[in-house]
Coordinates of C-alpha atoms in Angstrom, one line a residue:
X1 CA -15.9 141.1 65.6
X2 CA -18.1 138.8 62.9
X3 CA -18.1 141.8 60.6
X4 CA -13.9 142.4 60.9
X5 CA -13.4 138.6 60.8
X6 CA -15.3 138.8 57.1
X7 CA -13.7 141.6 56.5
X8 CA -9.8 139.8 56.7
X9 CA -11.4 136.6 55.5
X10 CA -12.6 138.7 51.8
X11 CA -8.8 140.6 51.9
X12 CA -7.3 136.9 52.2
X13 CA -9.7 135.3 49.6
X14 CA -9.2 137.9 46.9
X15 CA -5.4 138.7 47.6
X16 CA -5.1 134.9 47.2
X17 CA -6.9 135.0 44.0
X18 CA -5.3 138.1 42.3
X19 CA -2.0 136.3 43.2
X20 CA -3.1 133.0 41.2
X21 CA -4.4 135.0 38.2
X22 CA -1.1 136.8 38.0
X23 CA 0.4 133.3 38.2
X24 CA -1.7 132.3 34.9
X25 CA -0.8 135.2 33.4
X26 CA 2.9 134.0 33.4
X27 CA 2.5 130.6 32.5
X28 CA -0.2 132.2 29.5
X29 CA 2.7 134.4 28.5
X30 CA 5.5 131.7 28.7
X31 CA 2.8 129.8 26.2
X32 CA 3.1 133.1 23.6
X33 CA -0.9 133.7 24.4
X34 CA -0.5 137.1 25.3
X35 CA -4.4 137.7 25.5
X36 CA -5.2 135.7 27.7
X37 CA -2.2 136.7 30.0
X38 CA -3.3 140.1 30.1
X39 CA -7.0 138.7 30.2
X40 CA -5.6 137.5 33.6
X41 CA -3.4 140.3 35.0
X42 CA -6.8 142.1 34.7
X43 CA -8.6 139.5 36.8
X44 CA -6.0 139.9 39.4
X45 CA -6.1 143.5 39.1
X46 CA -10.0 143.3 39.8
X47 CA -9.2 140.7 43.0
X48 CA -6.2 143.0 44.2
X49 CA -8.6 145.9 43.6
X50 CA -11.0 144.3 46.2
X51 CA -8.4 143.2 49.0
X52 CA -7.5 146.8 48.7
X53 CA -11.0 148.0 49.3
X54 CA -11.3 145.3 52.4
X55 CA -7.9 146.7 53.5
X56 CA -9.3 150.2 53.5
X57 CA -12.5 149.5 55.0
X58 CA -10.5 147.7 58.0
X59 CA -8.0 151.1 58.1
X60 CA -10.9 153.2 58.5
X61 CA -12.9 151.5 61.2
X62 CA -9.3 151.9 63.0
X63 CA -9.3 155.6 61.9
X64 CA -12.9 156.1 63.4
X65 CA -11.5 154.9 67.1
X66 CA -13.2 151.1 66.7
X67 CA -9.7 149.6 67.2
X68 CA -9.3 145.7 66.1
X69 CA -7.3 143.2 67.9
X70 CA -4.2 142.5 66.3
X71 CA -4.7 138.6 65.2
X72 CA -2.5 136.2 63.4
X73 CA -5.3 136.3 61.1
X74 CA -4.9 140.0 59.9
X75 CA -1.5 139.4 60.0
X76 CA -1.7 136.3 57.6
X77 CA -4.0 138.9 55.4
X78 CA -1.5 142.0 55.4
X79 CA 1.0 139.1 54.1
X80 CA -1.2 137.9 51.5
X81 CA -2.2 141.6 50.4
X82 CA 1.5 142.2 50.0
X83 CA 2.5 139.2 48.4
X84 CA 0.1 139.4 46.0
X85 CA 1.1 143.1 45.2
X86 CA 4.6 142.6 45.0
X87 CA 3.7 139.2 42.8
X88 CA 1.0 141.4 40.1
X89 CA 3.9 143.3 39.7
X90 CA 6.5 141.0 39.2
X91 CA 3.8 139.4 36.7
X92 CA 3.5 142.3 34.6
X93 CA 7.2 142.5 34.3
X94 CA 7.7 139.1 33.7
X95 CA 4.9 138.8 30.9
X96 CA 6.9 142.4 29.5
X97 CA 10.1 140.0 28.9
X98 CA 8.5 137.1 27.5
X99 CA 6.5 139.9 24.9
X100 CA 10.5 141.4 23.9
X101 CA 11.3 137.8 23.5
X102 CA 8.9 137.1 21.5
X103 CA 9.3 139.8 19.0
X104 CA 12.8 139.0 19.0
X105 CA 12.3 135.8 17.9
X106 CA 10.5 137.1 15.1
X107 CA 12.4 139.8 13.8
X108 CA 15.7 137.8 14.1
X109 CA 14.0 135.0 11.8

């Protein structure tokens, strides 16, 4: 149970993580410093990249027949793993508009 606990701790941590890099990445592009925003949507891809694997390691220990109680805690964990998905993705299209701004801007002047 220690081991599943760490487990849904590590998906919550880095879920919550790849969700506040994809956060700086916005504000970064809203700021026309498109490195760094795409400096951070690879940061949160890294974090998302590892609540995935935390995700998959908990799915395959339920695969294997070592079922896990159902806890608010995995629960609060699925919802940050999705959040944060949905959010990266959201992020990438946001930082996509403020880039066609941006080039708009210039052309236009």
């Amino acid at each position: 149970m220690e081991d599943t606990n760490l487990q849904i701790m590590n998906l919550i941590i880095n879920a919550g993580d790849a969700k506040s890099s994809a956060m700086e990445a916005i504000y970064a592009a809203k700021k026309k410093d498109f490195v760094l925003a795409e400096n951070k949507i690879k940061e949160a891809n890294v974090k998302i990249n590892k609540a995935h694997n935390s995700q998959t390691d908990l799915l395959t220990e339920e695969a294997n027949g070592n079922h896990t109680e159902l806890s608010l805690l995995m629960v609060h964990a699925q919802d940050h793993l999705m959040t944060a998905l949905t959010f990266l993705d959201l992020a990438k299209e946001v930082i996509d508009v403020y880039k066609t701004i941006d080039v708009a801007l210039v052309e236009g002047s």
